[in-house]
CSV table of C-alpha atoms and ligand atoms in Angstrom, one decimal:
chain,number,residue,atom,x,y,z
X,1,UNK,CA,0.4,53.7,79.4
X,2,UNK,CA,3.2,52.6,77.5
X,3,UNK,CA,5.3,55.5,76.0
X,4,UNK,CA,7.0,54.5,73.0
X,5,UNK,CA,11.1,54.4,72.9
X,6,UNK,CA,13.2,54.1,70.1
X,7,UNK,CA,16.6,53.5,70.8
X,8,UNK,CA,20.0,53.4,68.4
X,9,UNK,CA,21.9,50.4,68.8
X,10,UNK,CA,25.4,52.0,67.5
X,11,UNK,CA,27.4,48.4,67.9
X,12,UNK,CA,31.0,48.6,66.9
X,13,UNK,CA,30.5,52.4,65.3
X,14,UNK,CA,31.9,55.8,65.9
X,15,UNK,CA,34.7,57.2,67.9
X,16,UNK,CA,34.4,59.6,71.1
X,17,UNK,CA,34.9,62.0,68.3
X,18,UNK,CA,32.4,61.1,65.9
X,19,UNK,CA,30.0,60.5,68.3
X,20,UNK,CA,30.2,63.8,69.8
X,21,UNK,CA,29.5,65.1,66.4
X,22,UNK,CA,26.5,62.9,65.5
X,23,UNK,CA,24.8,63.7,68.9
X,24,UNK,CA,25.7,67.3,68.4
X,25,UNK,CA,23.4,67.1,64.3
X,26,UNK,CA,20.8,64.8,66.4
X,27,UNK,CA,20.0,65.9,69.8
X,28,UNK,CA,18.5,69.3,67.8
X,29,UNK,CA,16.5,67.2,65.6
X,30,UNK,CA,14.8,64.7,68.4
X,31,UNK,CA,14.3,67.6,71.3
X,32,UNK,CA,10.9,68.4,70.0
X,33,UNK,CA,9.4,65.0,69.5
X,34,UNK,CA,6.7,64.7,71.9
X,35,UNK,CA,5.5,61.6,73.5
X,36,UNK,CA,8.6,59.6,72.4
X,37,UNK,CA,11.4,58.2,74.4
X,38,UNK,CA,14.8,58.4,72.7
X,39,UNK,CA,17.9,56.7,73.6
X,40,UNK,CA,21.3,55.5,71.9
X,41,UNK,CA,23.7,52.9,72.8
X,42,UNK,CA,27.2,54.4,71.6
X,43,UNK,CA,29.8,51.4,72.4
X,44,UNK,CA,31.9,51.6,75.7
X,45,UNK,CA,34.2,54.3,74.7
X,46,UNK,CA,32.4,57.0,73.5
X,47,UNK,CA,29.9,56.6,76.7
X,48,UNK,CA,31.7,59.5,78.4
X,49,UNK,CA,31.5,61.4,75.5
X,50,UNK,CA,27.8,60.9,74.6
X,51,UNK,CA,27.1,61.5,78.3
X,52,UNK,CA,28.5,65.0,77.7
X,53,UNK,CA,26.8,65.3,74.7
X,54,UNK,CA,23.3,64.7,75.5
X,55,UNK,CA,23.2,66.5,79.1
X,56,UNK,CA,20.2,68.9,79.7
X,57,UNK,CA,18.7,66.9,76.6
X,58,UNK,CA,16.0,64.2,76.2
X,59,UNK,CA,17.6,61.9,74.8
X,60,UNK,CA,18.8,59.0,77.1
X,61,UNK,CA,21.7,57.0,77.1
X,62,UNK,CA,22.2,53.5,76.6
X,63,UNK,CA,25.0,50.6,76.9
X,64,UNK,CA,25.4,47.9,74.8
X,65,UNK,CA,26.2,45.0,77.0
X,66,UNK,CA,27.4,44.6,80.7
X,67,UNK,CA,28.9,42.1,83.3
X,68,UNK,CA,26.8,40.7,85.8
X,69,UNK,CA,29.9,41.3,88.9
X,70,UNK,CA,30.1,44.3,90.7
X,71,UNK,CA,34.0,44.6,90.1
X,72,UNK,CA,37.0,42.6,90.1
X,73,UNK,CA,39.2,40.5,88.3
X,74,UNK,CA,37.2,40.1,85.0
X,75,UNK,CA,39.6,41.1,82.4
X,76,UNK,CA,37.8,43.5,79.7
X,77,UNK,CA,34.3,43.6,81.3
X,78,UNK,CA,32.5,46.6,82.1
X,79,UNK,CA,29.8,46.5,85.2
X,80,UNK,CA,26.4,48.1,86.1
X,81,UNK,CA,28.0,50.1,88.9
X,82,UNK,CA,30.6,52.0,86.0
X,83,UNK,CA,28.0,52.4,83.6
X,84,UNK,CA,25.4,53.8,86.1
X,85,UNK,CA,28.1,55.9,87.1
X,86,UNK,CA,28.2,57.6,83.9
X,87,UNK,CA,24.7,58.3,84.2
X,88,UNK,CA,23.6,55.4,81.6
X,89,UNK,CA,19.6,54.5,81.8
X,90,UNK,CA,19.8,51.0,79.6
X,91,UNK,CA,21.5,48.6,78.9
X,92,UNK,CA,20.8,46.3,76.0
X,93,UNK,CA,21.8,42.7,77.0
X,94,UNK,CA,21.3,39.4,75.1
X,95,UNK,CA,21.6,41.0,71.3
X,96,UNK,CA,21.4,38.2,69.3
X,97,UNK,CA,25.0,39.2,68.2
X,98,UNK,CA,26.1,38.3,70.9
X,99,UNK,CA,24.3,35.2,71.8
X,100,UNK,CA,25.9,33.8,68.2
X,101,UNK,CA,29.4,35.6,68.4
X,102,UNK,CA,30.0,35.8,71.6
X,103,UNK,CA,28.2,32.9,73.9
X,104,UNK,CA,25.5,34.6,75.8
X,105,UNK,CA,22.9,32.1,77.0
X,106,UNK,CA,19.6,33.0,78.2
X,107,UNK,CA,21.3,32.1,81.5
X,108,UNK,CA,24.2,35.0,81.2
X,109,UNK,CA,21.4,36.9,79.8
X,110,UNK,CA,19.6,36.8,82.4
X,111,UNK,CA,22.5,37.7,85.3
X,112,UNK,CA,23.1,40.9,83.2
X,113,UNK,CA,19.9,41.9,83.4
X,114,UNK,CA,19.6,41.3,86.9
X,115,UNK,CA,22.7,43.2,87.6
X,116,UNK,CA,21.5,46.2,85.6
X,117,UNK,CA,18.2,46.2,87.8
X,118,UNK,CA,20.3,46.5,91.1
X,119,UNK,CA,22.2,49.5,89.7
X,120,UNK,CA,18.8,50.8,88.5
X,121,UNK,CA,19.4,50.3,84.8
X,122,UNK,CA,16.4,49.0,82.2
X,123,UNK,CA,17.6,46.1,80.4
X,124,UNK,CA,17.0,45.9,77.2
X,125,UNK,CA,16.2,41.9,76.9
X,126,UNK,CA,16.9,40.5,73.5
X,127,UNK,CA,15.1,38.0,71.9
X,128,UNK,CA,14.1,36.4,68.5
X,129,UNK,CA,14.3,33.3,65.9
X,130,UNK,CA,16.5,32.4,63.8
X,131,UNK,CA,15.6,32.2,59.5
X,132,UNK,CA,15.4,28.4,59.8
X,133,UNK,CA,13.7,28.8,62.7
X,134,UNK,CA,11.3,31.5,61.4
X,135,UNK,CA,10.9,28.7,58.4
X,136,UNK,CA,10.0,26.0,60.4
X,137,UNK,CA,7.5,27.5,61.9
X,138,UNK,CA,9.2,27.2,65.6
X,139,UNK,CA,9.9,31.4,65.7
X,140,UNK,CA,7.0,31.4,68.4
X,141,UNK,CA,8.2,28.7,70.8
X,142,UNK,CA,11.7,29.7,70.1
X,143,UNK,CA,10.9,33.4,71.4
X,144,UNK,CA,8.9,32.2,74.0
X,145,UNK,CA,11.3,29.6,75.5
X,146,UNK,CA,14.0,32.9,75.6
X,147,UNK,CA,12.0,35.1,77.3
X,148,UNK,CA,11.2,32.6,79.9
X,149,UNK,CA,15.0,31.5,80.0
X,150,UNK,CA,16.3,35.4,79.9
X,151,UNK,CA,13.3,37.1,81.9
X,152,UNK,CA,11.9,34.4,84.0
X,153,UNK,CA,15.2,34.4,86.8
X,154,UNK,CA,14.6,37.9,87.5
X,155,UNK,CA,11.1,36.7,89.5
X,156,UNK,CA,7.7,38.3,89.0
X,157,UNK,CA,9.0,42.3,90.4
X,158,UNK,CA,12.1,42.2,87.9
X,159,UNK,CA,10.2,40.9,84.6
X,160,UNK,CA,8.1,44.2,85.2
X,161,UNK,CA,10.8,46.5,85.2
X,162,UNK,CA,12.3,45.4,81.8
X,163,UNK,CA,11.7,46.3,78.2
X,164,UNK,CA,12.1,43.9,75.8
X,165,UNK,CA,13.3,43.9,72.2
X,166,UNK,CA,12.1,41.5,69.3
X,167,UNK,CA,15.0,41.2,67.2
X,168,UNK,CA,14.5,38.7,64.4
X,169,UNK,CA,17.8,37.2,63.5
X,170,UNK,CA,16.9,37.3,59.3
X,171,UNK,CA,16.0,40.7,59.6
X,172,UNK,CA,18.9,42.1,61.4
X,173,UNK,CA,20.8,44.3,58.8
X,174,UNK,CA,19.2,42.4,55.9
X,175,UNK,CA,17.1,45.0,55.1
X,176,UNK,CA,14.3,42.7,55.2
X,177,UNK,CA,11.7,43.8,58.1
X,178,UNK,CA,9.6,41.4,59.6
X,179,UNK,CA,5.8,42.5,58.1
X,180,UNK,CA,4.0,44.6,60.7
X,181,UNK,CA,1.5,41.5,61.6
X,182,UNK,CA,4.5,39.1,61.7
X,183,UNK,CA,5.9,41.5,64.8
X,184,UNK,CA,3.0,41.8,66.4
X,185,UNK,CA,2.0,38.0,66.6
X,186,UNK,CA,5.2,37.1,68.2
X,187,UNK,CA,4.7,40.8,70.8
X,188,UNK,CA,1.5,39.6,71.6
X,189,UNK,CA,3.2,35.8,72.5
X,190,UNK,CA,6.2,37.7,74.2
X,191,UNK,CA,3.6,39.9,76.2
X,192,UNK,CA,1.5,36.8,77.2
X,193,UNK,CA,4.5,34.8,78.3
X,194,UNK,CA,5.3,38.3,80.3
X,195,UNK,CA,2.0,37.4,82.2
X,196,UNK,CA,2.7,34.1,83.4
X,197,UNK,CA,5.9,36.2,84.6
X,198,UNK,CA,4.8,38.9,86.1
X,199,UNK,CA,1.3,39.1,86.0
X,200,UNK,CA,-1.0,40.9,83.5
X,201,UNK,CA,-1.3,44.1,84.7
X,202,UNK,CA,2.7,44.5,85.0
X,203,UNK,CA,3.3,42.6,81.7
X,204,UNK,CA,0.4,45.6,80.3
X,205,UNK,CA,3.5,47.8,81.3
X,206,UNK,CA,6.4,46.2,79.6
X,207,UNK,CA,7.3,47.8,76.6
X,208,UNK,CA,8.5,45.8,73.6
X,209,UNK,CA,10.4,47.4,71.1
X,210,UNK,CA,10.9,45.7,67.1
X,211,UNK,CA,14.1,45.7,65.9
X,212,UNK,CA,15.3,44.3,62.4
X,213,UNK,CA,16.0,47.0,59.7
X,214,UNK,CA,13.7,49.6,61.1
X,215,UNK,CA,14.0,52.6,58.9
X,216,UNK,CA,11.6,55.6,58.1
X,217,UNK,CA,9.7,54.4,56.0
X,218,UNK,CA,8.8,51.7,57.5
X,219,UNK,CA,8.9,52.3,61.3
X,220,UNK,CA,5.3,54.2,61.0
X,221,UNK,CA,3.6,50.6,60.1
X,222,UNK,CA,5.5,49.1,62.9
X,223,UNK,CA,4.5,51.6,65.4
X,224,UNK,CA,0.7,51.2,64.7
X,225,UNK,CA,0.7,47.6,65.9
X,226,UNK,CA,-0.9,47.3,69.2
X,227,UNK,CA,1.9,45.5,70.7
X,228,UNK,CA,4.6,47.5,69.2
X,229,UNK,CA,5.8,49.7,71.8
X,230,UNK,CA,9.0,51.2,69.9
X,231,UNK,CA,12.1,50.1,67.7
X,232,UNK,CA,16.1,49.5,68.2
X,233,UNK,CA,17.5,50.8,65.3
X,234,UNK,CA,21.1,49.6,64.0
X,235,UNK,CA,21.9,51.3,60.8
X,236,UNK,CA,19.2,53.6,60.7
X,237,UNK,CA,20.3,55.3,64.2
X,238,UNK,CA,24.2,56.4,62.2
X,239,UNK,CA,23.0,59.4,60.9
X,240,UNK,CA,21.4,61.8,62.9
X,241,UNK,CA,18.6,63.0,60.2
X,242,UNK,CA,17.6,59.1,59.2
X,243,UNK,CA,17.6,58.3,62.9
X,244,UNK,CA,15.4,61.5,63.7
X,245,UNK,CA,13.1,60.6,61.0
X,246,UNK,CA,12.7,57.3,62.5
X,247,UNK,CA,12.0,59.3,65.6
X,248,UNK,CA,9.7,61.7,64.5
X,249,UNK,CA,7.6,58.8,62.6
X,250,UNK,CA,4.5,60.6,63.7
X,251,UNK,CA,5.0,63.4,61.5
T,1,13P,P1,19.5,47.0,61.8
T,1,13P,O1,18.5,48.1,62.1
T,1,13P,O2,20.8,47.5,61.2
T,1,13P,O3,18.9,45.8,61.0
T,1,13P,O4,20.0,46.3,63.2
T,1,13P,C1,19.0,46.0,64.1
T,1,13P,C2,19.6,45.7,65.4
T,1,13P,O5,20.3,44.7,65.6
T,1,13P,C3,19.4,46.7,66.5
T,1,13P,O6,19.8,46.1,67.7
């Protein structure tokens, strides 16, 4: 019903040329995993490159952000219509680097993603709680109230069509995963929130990806959660065998 995706968030890494070169060691290495989505999210530049790279292949590519115009005078922004133009499937939008770094709101959040969804890109909606957050016992509320704030604009049709990511902020390159049954007690919140949304039987088709130091030897645990419907991997996703392991986690 839901078929698991594991995406590679690259952020700020790799070149055209290094890209080309990673996707050339991993796109080998992930052909042959059946049943499993793949997709990475190279930053703006190499797009082109990975688009090359991974044609003919299963493995799908990604963006890491967008603007929510069509075109025009937005200095430095990149829209839906470029990126589906360069035959990108998702888009990740509302990372919680760039709600803290960079000011996305749930509000911006939310136009991106709608955007996306008139070019025909899946957003990739971000969400999750701060440490102090986590440690005051708010991290439910806090990912609730973002989903409804990020999701809840794009009206019952739209929240169906997204996938969402549970990104801890504490666990983000800490090394420090969230335990299996902390991820899915806030996935089973996220998809109930997606049901006031969009209704149950679309919210039973959302998938909701964990994200927070996923590597391989922990991604398996993850995975066997009910609500755990695949992972976006930072580091992990840099080198092409790690990544594929992460992949493969079945085996
Ligand atoms: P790490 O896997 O490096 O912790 O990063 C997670 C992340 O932010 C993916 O979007």
């Amino acid at each position: 019903m839901r078929p698991p995706l594991i995406a590679g968030n690259w952020k700020m890494n790799k070149t055209p040329s290094e890209a080309r070169a990673l996707l050339a060691d991993l796109v080998p290495r992930v052909s042959g995993a059946a049943g499993v989505e793949v997709a990475v999210a190279p930053p703006f530049p190499a797009l082109e490159a990975a688009a090359a790279a991974v044609a003919g292949s299963p493995v799908r590519l990604a963006a890491q952000n967008l603007h929510w115009e069509p075109a025009g005078a937005f200095t430095g922004e990149v829209s839906a219509t470029m990126l589906a133009d360069l035959g990108v499937a998702y888009v990740i939008v509302g990372h919680s680097e760039r709600r803290q770094l960079f000011g996305d709101t749930d509000e911006t959040v939310a136009r991106r993603a709608a955007a996306a969804l008139d070019a025909e890109i899946t957003p990739i909606v971000c969400v999750g709680e701060s440490l102090d957050e986590r440690e005051s016992g708010r991290a439910l509320d806090v990912v609730a109230a973002q989903v409804r704030g990020s999701v809840g604009p794009l009206g019952a049709a739209g929240a169906g069509r997204v996938v969402l990511a549970y990104e801890p902020v504490w666990a983000i390159g800490t090394g420090r995963t969230a335990t299996s049954a902390q991820a899915q007690e806030v996935h089973a919140r996220i998809r109930s929130v997606l049901g006031e949304l969009a209704g149950p039987d679309r919210a039973a088709e959302v998938r909701i990806l964990y994200g927070g130091s996923v590597k391989p030897d922990n991604v398996a645990g993850l995975m066997a959660e009910p609500d755990v419907d695949g992972a976006l991997v930072g580091g992990a996703s840099l080198d092409a065998e790690t990544f594929a392991s992460v992949v493969c986690f079945r085996v």
